[in-house]
Amino acid sequence: MTSNMPENLVCETKKRKLLDSETTNATKRLNMTLECPSDFEETFKNIPILADEYTRSIETEKMFVGIIKSKKETSRLIKELSAVWPLEGQSHLKRVRWTSQKDVFEILIRPLNENEISSYPDSYSLNQVLGQVNIDITGLMDTVLVYEVPKYPALTQKQYKDFSELWPMQFREDKYVEKLLKDELLSSKEREDVSKFMKMCLNAAQHGDEKVGCVIVDPSESKVVAVAHDRREKHPLQHTVMVAVDLVAKSQGGGCWETDSEHLHHSLYSKDDYDEKIEELKRQNPGKDVKKLALPYLCTSYDAYLSREPCV
């Protein structure tokens, strides 16, 4: 029995069936990745990976501190001392602080040099500290003290609280970092998504040569772009993250490795959908090179979830 359907319609129908089949298989693979090890904990706490500066304990350096006995001289003394010793590298410190005595202040003069640090008396005189520097010392007591002050700026609320006990400081709160440290950055929905993607990671890891899993997500749609595991027994370069990058490339019409594991996944690339997106972007952005807008460069702007550090 022969078909009366036009040849181009037959080809289009076959193409659509093939695409539907690929979509179904991809969905099955993606659902399989949601199965997680029995010891997976549903609840978790985000532990931010920050530079050491955000968690370091207080470190100090020694500074000469003068005592201002005349309040009206404070502004002038700040200007004159700052002109000679501008406290380079110590801009996080306030130059003056209050004392418990009425109208008596303490002012940072300068850091101690190496010789002064190695052996210094209990107190210094102004002449010893100022040397040949021409500063009007009106309003300053002759006795100069040595204090330990914070060596580095405070980057978190906790550091600010601890460091300020030694000497008042400048501090500008980084709200993003504070939310990270308090595990308040993610909404309930975002936490659910993170939990789901980590399940995928842990499950994918079980099927790799090294037990590492990776999930690449487009956060703008909370859409899984790729799921990968280690394949170094197939190829020495096919570490989990490298496989994930190649799968992302496949989702964009590229990629170079043959990956046949049923536990790997990448979103399907459709030339027709891509062309439609290009045309839409051309209408929205006349005169611009819209190809750069149609797809990101590999993993640009994507989130990566890993079951452990990739090279450990």
mmCIF file of C-alpha atoms in Angstrom:
data_model
loop_
_atom_site.group_PDB
_atom_site.id
_atom_site.type_symbol
_atom_site.label_atom_id
_atom_site.label_comp_id
_atom_site.label_asym_id
_atom_site.label_seq_id
_atom_site.Cartn_x
_atom_site.Cartn_y
_atom_site.Cartn_z
ATOM 1 C CA MET A 1 0.000 0.000 0.000
ATOM 2 C CA THR A 2 1.466 3.338 -1.004
ATOM 3 C CA SER A 3 1.100 6.597 0.860
ATOM 4 C CA ASN A 4 -0.415 9.640 -0.823
ATOM 5 C CA MET A 5 1.343 12.020 1.603
ATOM 6 C CA PRO A 6 3.720 14.535 -0.020
ATOM 7 C CA GLU A 7 7.390 13.592 0.338
ATOM 8 C CA ASN A 8 8.300 16.728 2.315
ATOM 9 C CA LEU A 9 5.435 16.059 4.757
ATOM 10 C CA VAL A 10 6.602 12.457 5.240
ATOM 11 C CA CYS A 11 10.130 13.686 6.041
ATOM 12 C CA GLU A 12 8.784 16.266 8.454
ATOM 13 C CA THR A 13 6.627 13.631 10.188
ATOM 14 C CA LYS A 14 9.607 11.276 10.570
ATOM 15 C CA LYS A 15 11.704 14.144 11.888
ATOM 16 C CA ARG A 16 9.031 15.033 14.443
ATOM 17 C CA LYS A 17 8.688 11.395 15.584
ATOM 18 C CA LEU A 18 12.458 11.149 15.990
ATOM 19 C CA LEU A 19 12.540 14.368 17.998
ATOM 20 C CA ASP A 20 9.642 13.200 20.182
ATOM 21 C CA SER A 21 11.461 9.912 20.791
ATOM 22 C CA GLU A 22 14.661 11.730 21.758
ATOM 23 C CA THR A 23 12.688 14.014 24.072
ATOM 24 C CA THR A 24 11.022 11.025 25.756
ATOM 25 C CA ASN A 25 14.364 9.268 26.246
ATOM 26 C CA ALA A 26 15.964 12.432 27.599
ATOM 27 C CA THR A 27 13.087 12.869 30.055
ATOM 28 C CA LYS A 28 13.509 9.278 31.249
ATOM 29 C CA ARG A 29 17.238 9.818 31.788
ATOM 30 C CA LEU A 30 16.565 13.042 33.656
ATOM 31 C CA ASN A 31 14.002 11.350 35.903
ATOM 32 C CA MET A 32 16.492 8.591 36.654
ATOM 33 C CA THR A 33 18.939 11.170 37.940
ATOM 34 C CA LEU A 34 16.422 12.200 40.588
ATOM 35 C CA GLU A 35 16.833 8.850 42.304
ATOM 36 C CA CYS A 36 19.293 9.455 45.111
ATOM 37 C CA PRO A 37 21.305 7.322 47.534
ATOM 38 C CA SER A 38 19.382 6.032 50.543
ATOM 39 C CA ASP A 39 21.582 7.974 52.958
ATOM 40 C CA PHE A 40 20.819 11.341 51.322
ATOM 41 C CA GLU A 41 19.805 13.977 53.856
ATOM 42 C CA GLU A 42 16.788 16.036 52.806
ATOM 43 C CA THR A 43 17.768 18.870 55.107
ATOM 44 C CA PHE A 44 21.018 20.702 54.537
ATOM 45 C CA LYS A 45 22.854 23.824 55.513
ATOM 46 C CA ASN A 46 24.657 25.982 53.004
ATOM 47 C CA ILE A 47 28.268 26.566 53.979
ATOM 48 C CA PRO A 48 29.641 29.432 51.896
ATOM 49 C CA ILE A 49 33.114 29.106 50.428
ATOM 50 C CA LEU A 50 34.659 32.505 51.033
ATOM 51 C CA ALA A 51 38.174 33.875 51.037
ATOM 52 C CA ASP A 52 40.063 33.424 54.314
ATOM 53 C CA GLU A 53 39.767 37.154 54.979
ATOM 54 C CA TYR A 54 36.086 36.713 55.820
ATOM 55 C CA THR A 55 36.681 34.224 58.624
ATOM 56 C CA ARG A 56 40.089 35.149 60.013
ATOM 57 C CA SER A 57 40.554 35.989 63.669
ATOM 58 C CA ILE A 58 41.773 39.383 64.721
ATOM 59 C CA GLU A 59 45.381 40.275 63.957
ATOM 60 C CA THR A 60 46.932 43.376 65.456
ATOM 61 C CA GLU A 61 49.758 45.843 65.032
ATOM 62 C CA LYS A 62 51.227 48.356 67.466
ATOM 63 C CA MET A 63 50.423 52.049 67.122
ATOM 64 C CA PHE A 64 51.503 55.147 68.997
ATOM 65 C CA VAL A 65 48.476 56.825 70.544
ATOM 66 C CA GLY A 66 48.445 60.398 71.784
ATOM 67 C CA ILE A 67 46.075 61.878 74.354
ATOM 68 C CA ILE A 68 44.164 65.015 73.390
ATOM 69 C CA LYS A 69 43.401 67.141 76.430
ATOM 70 C CA SER A 70 41.866 70.069 74.550
ATOM 71 C CA LYS A 71 38.811 69.166 72.493
ATOM 72 C CA LYS A 72 39.006 72.244 70.271
ATOM 73 C CA GLU A 73 42.414 71.145 68.939
ATOM 74 C CA THR A 74 41.136 67.777 67.700
ATOM 75 C CA SER A 75 40.277 68.744 64.117
ATOM 76 C CA ARG A 76 43.608 70.506 63.577
ATOM 77 C CA LEU A 77 45.608 67.617 65.038
ATOM 78 C CA ILE A 78 43.834 65.137 62.767
ATOM 79 C CA LYS A 79 44.747 67.200 59.697
ATOM 80 C CA GLU A 80 48.377 67.727 60.688
ATOM 81 C CA LEU A 81 49.017 64.116 61.680
ATOM 82 C CA SER A 82 47.246 62.814 58.566
ATOM 83 C CA ALA A 83 49.438 65.021 56.382
ATOM 84 C CA VAL A 84 52.618 63.523 57.871
ATOM 85 C CA TRP A 85 51.424 59.979 58.645
ATOM 86 C CA PRO A 86 48.335 59.279 56.512
ATOM 87 C CA LEU A 87 47.957 55.742 57.919
ATOM 88 C CA GLU A 88 48.404 54.129 54.512
ATOM 89 C CA GLY A 89 47.021 50.618 54.662
ATOM 90 C CA GLN A 90 45.121 51.435 57.857
ATOM 91 C CA SER A 91 42.260 53.446 56.391
ATOM 92 C CA HIS A 92 39.853 51.094 58.165
ATOM 93 C CA LEU A 93 40.830 52.705 61.489
ATOM 94 C CA LYS A 94 39.230 55.871 62.782
ATOM 95 C CA ARG A 95 41.883 58.392 63.748
ATOM 96 C CA VAL A 96 40.289 59.453 67.041
ATOM 97 C CA ARG A 97 38.248 57.772 69.734
ATOM 98 C CA TRP A 98 36.426 58.920 72.836
ATOM 99 C CA THR A 99 37.616 58.116 76.336
ATOM 100 C CA SER A 100 35.688 57.793 79.565
ATOM 101 C CA GLN A 101 37.012 61.194 80.634
ATOM 102 C CA LYS A 102 35.017 64.226 79.565
ATOM 103 C CA ASP A 103 36.482 66.069 76.550
ATOM 104 C CA VAL A 104 39.542 63.808 76.487
ATOM 105 C CA PHE A 105 40.265 61.871 73.288
ATOM 106 C CA GLU A 106 42.877 59.442 72.029
ATOM 107 C CA ILE A 107 44.415 59.879 68.585
ATOM 108 C CA LEU A 108 46.460 57.524 66.424
ATOM 109 C CA ILE A 109 49.849 59.045 65.650
ATOM 110 C CA ARG A 110 51.765 56.427 63.660
ATOM 111 C CA PRO A 111 52.746 52.724 63.606
ATOM 112 C CA LEU A 112 55.842 51.585 65.469
ATOM 113 C CA ASN A 113 58.855 50.799 63.296
ATOM 114 C CA GLU A 114 60.751 47.513 63.563
ATOM 115 C CA ASN A 115 63.299 48.788 66.082
ATOM 116 C CA GLU A 116 60.573 50.254 68.261
ATOM 117 C CA ILE A 117 58.587 46.996 68.135
ATOM 118 C CA SER A 118 61.516 44.819 69.237
ATOM 119 C CA SER A 119 62.138 46.816 72.399
ATOM 120 C CA TYR A 120 59.975 49.625 73.615
ATOM 121 C CA PRO A 121 59.435 51.168 77.071
ATOM 122 C CA ASP A 122 56.101 51.377 78.849
ATOM 123 C CA SER A 123 55.532 54.877 77.506
ATOM 124 C CA TYR A 124 57.072 57.427 75.189
ATOM 125 C CA SER A 125 57.248 61.182 75.156
ATOM 126 C CA LEU A 126 55.894 63.249 72.273
ATOM 127 C CA ASN A 127 59.407 64.301 71.292
ATOM 128 C CA GLN A 128 60.506 60.659 71.014
ATOM 129 C CA VAL A 129 57.571 59.767 68.776
ATOM 130 C CA LEU A 130 57.407 62.891 66.621
ATOM 131 C CA GLY A 131 61.159 63.302 66.200
ATOM 132 C CA GLN A 132 62.001 66.142 63.817
ATOM 133 C CA VAL A 133 58.485 66.365 62.392
ATOM 134 C CA ASN A 134 57.100 69.873 62.639
ATOM 135 C CA ILE A 135 53.673 69.495 64.252
ATOM 136 C CA ASP A 136 51.988 71.919 66.620
ATOM 137 C CA ILE A 137 51.535 69.779 69.733
ATOM 138 C CA THR A 138 49.162 72.221 71.412
ATOM 139 C CA GLY A 139 46.369 70.240 73.046
ATOM 140 C CA LEU A 140 48.367 66.990 73.355
ATOM 141 C CA MET A 141 49.639 65.488 76.577
ATOM 142 C CA ASP A 142 53.356 64.707 76.590
ATOM 143 C CA THR A 143 52.815 61.011 77.346
ATOM 144 C CA VAL A 144 52.314 58.710 74.344
ATOM 145 C CA LEU A 145 50.857 55.215 74.752
ATOM 146 C CA VAL A 146 51.292 52.067 72.656
ATOM 147 C CA TYR A 147 48.110 50.186 71.703
ATOM 148 C CA GLU A 148 47.383 47.040 69.761
ATOM 149 C CA VAL A 149 44.942 47.937 66.979
ATOM 150 C CA PRO A 150 43.294 45.804 64.253
ATOM 151 C CA LYS A 151 45.686 45.231 61.372
ATOM 152 C CA TYR A 152 43.002 44.446 58.781
ATOM 153 C CA PRO A 153 39.540 45.824 58.012
ATOM 154 C CA ALA A 154 36.424 44.022 59.198
ATOM 155 C CA LEU A 155 34.530 42.340 56.363
ATOM 156 C CA THR A 156 31.677 40.856 58.401
ATOM 157 C CA GLN A 157 29.475 41.920 61.282
ATOM 158 C CA LYS A 158 31.185 39.427 63.574
ATOM 159 C CA GLN A 159 34.643 40.734 62.713
ATOM 160 C CA TYR A 160 33.457 44.301 63.169
ATOM 161 C CA LYS A 161 32.117 43.505 66.620
ATOM 162 C CA ASP A 162 35.332 41.746 67.668
ATOM 163 C CA PHE A 163 37.796 44.166 66.076
ATOM 164 C CA SER A 164 36.042 47.292 67.356
ATOM 165 C CA GLU A 165 36.704 46.270 70.933
ATOM 166 C CA LEU A 166 40.339 47.234 70.332
ATOM 167 C CA TRP A 167 39.811 50.426 68.338
ATOM 168 C CA PRO A 168 36.879 52.044 66.464
ATOM 169 C CA MET A 169 36.745 51.173 62.781
ATOM 170 C CA GLN A 170 35.134 52.076 59.494
ATOM 171 C CA PHE A 171 32.746 49.355 58.345
ATOM 172 C CA ARG A 172 30.296 48.958 55.500
ATOM 173 C CA GLU A 173 28.148 45.867 55.699
ATOM 174 C CA ASP A 174 28.033 43.580 52.679
ATOM 175 C CA LYS A 175 24.440 42.360 52.866
ATOM 176 C CA TYR A 176 25.056 39.581 50.349
ATOM 177 C CA VAL A 177 27.931 38.144 52.393
ATOM 178 C CA GLU A 178 25.953 38.420 55.631
ATOM 179 C CA LYS A 179 23.068 36.479 54.099
ATOM 180 C CA LEU A 180 25.523 33.843 52.921
ATOM 181 C CA LEU A 181 27.036 33.483 56.378
ATOM 182 C CA LYS A 182 23.621 33.277 58.050
ATOM 183 C CA ASP A 183 22.269 30.847 55.433
ATOM 184 C CA GLU A 184 19.501 33.307 54.585
ATOM 185 C CA LEU A 185 20.279 33.804 50.905
ATOM 186 C CA LEU A 186 17.917 31.205 49.442
ATOM 187 C CA SER A 187 14.131 31.245 49.485
ATOM 188 C CA SER A 188 12.171 28.094 50.322
ATOM 189 C CA LYS A 189 11.650 27.398 46.616
ATOM 190 C CA GLU A 190 15.335 27.918 45.873
ATOM 191 C CA ARG A 191 16.286 25.550 48.691
ATOM 192 C CA GLU A 192 13.968 22.924 47.218
ATOM 193 C CA ASP A 193 15.641 23.374 43.838
ATOM 194 C CA VAL A 194 19.122 23.107 45.340
ATOM 195 C CA SER A 195 18.096 19.930 47.141
ATOM 196 C CA LYS A 196 16.731 18.490 43.898
ATOM 197 C CA PHE A 197 19.858 19.321 41.912
ATOM 198 C CA MET A 198 22.127 17.912 44.613
ATOM 199 C CA LYS A 199 20.124 14.684 44.495
ATOM 200 C CA MET A 200 20.920 14.532 40.799
ATOM 201 C CA CYS A 201 24.603 15.123 41.548
ATOM 202 C CA LEU A 202 24.799 12.365 44.117
ATOM 203 C CA ASN A 203 22.956 9.906 41.929
ATOM 204 C CA ALA A 204 25.078 10.670 38.866
ATOM 205 C CA ALA A 205 28.206 10.265 41.000
ATOM 206 C CA GLN A 206 27.306 6.637 41.733
ATOM 207 C CA HIS A 207 27.730 5.735 38.063
ATOM 208 C CA GLY A 208 31.124 7.325 37.440
ATOM 209 C CA ASP A 209 34.639 5.906 37.478
ATOM 210 C CA GLU A 210 35.392 8.400 40.239
ATOM 211 C CA LYS A 211 32.380 9.126 42.416
ATOM 212 C CA VAL A 212 31.799 12.712 41.343
ATOM 213 C CA GLY A 213 28.570 14.082 39.898
ATOM 214 C CA CYS A 214 27.853 17.418 38.250
ATOM 215 C CA VAL A 215 24.640 19.189 37.276
ATOM 216 C CA ILE A 216 24.565 22.364 35.169
ATOM 217 C CA VAL A 217 21.446 24.509 35.578
ATOM 218 C CA ASP A 218 20.087 27.551 33.787
ATOM 219 C CA PRO A 219 18.952 29.585 36.832
ATOM 220 C CA SER A 220 16.762 31.901 34.750
ATOM 221 C CA GLU A 221 14.388 28.971 34.154
ATOM 222 C CA SER A 222 15.578 26.574 36.872
ATOM 223 C CA LYS A 223 16.176 24.184 33.976
ATOM 224 C CA VAL A 224 18.687 21.329 33.965
ATOM 225 C CA VAL A 225 21.047 21.750 31.014
ATOM 226 C CA ALA A 226 23.403 18.831 31.699
ATOM 227 C CA VAL A 227 24.037 15.977 34.131
ATOM 228 C CA ALA A 228 27.478 14.362 34.126
ATOM 229 C CA HIS A 229 29.669 11.842 35.917
ATOM 230 C CA ASP A 230 33.318 10.809 35.669
ATOM 231 C CA ARG A 231 34.406 8.775 32.589
ATOM 232 C CA ARG A 232 38.189 8.670 32.922
ATOM 233 C CA GLU A 233 38.308 4.962 32.135
ATOM 234 C CA LYS A 234 36.960 5.879 28.691
ATOM 235 C CA HIS A 235 39.266 8.863 28.225
ATOM 236 C CA PRO A 236 41.820 10.429 30.613
ATOM 237 C CA LEU A 237 40.398 13.924 30.041
ATOM 238 C CA GLN A 238 36.809 12.982 30.765
ATOM 239 C CA HIS A 239 36.684 14.257 34.321
ATOM 240 C CA THR A 240 33.175 15.011 35.529
ATOM 241 C CA VAL A 241 33.330 18.758 34.955
ATOM 242 C CA MET A 242 34.896 18.346 31.506
ATOM 243 C CA VAL A 243 32.130 15.921 30.556
ATOM 244 C CA ALA A 244 29.557 18.411 31.850
ATOM 245 C CA VAL A 245 31.022 21.212 29.725
ATOM 246 C CA ASP A 246 30.935 18.985 26.644
ATOM 247 C CA LEU A 247 27.308 18.092 27.354
ATOM 248 C CA VAL A 248 26.476 21.792 27.621
ATOM 249 C CA ALA A 249 28.150 22.250 24.240
ATOM 250 C CA LYS A 250 25.929 19.461 22.878
ATOM 251 C CA SER A 251 22.874 21.306 24.174
ATOM 252 C CA GLN A 252 24.034 24.236 22.025
ATOM 253 C CA GLY A 253 24.596 22.179 18.875
ATOM 254 C CA GLY A 254 28.278 21.373 19.482
ATOM 255 C CA GLY A 255 30.230 18.922 21.621
ATOM 256 C CA CYS A 256 33.021 16.556 20.599
ATOM 257 C CA TRP A 257 32.846 13.422 22.773
ATOM 258 C CA GLU A 258 30.720 10.348 22.224
ATOM 259 C CA THR A 259 28.930 9.783 25.527
ATOM 260 C CA ASP A 260 26.762 6.693 25.689
ATOM 261 C CA SER A 261 25.939 6.392 29.402
ATOM 262 C CA GLU A 262 22.233 6.356 30.230
ATOM 263 C CA HIS A 263 23.058 8.369 33.337
ATOM 264 C CA LEU A 264 24.320 11.351 31.346
ATOM 265 C CA HIS A 265 21.907 14.000 30.153
ATOM 266 C CA HIS A 266 21.868 17.220 28.183
ATOM 267 C CA SER A 267 18.985 19.370 27.004
ATOM 268 C CA LEU A 268 18.182 18.820 23.346
ATOM 269 C CA TYR A 269 19.336 21.235 20.686
ATOM 270 C CA SER A 270 16.782 22.170 18.041
ATOM 271 C CA LYS A 271 18.004 24.092 14.995
ATOM 272 C CA ASP A 272 14.439 25.194 14.261
ATOM 273 C CA ASP A 273 13.947 26.548 17.794
ATOM 274 C CA TYR A 274 17.321 28.279 17.591
ATOM 275 C CA ASP A 275 16.436 29.934 14.269
ATOM 276 C CA GLU A 276 13.097 31.086 15.673
ATOM 277 C CA LYS A 277 14.866 32.592 18.660
ATOM 278 C CA ILE A 278 17.317 34.387 16.372
ATOM 279 C CA GLU A 279 14.466 35.920 14.368
ATOM 280 C CA GLU A 280 12.681 37.033 17.525
ATOM 281 C CA LEU A 281 15.870 38.613 18.887
ATOM 282 C CA LYS A 282 16.447 40.397 15.577
ATOM 283 C CA ARG A 283 13.029 41.990 15.875
ATOM 284 C CA GLN A 284 13.737 43.021 19.461
ATOM 285 C CA ASN A 285 17.314 44.205 18.827
ATOM 286 C CA PRO A 286 17.530 45.695 15.324
ATOM 287 C CA GLY A 287 21.063 46.192 14.052
ATOM 288 C CA LYS A 288 22.714 44.090 16.783
ATOM 289 C CA ASP A 289 24.637 40.811 16.565
ATOM 290 C CA VAL A 290 21.911 38.725 18.180
ATOM 291 C CA LYS A 291 23.712 35.385 17.874
ATOM 292 C CA LYS A 292 25.589 36.247 21.051
ATOM 293 C CA LEU A 293 22.247 36.785 22.779
ATOM 294 C CA ALA A 294 20.617 33.576 21.573
ATOM 295 C CA LEU A 295 22.841 31.187 23.517
ATOM 296 C CA PRO A 296 25.370 31.746 26.294
ATOM 297 C CA TYR A 297 29.014 30.895 25.743
ATOM 298 C CA LEU A 298 29.119 27.350 27.124
ATOM 299 C CA CYS A 299 28.403 27.650 30.876
ATOM 300 C CA THR A 300 28.272 31.442 31.122
ATOM 301 C CA SER A 301 25.517 32.506 33.576
ATOM 302 C CA TYR A 302 24.762 28.875 34.432
ATOM 303 C CA ASP A 303 24.948 27.387 37.943
ATOM 304 C CA ALA A 304 27.112 24.318 38.549
ATOM 305 C CA TYR A 305 26.336 21.761 41.261
ATOM 306 C CA LEU A 306 29.063 19.296 42.255
ATOM 307 C CA SER A 307 28.965 16.401 44.689
ATOM 308 C CA ARG A 308 32.510 17.308 45.759
ATOM 309 C CA GLU A 309 35.468 19.450 44.737
ATOM 310 C CA PRO A 310 36.177 18.432 41.125
ATOM 311 C CA CYS A 311 39.909 17.759 41.480
ATOM 312 C CA VAL A 312 39.985 16.173 44.940
#
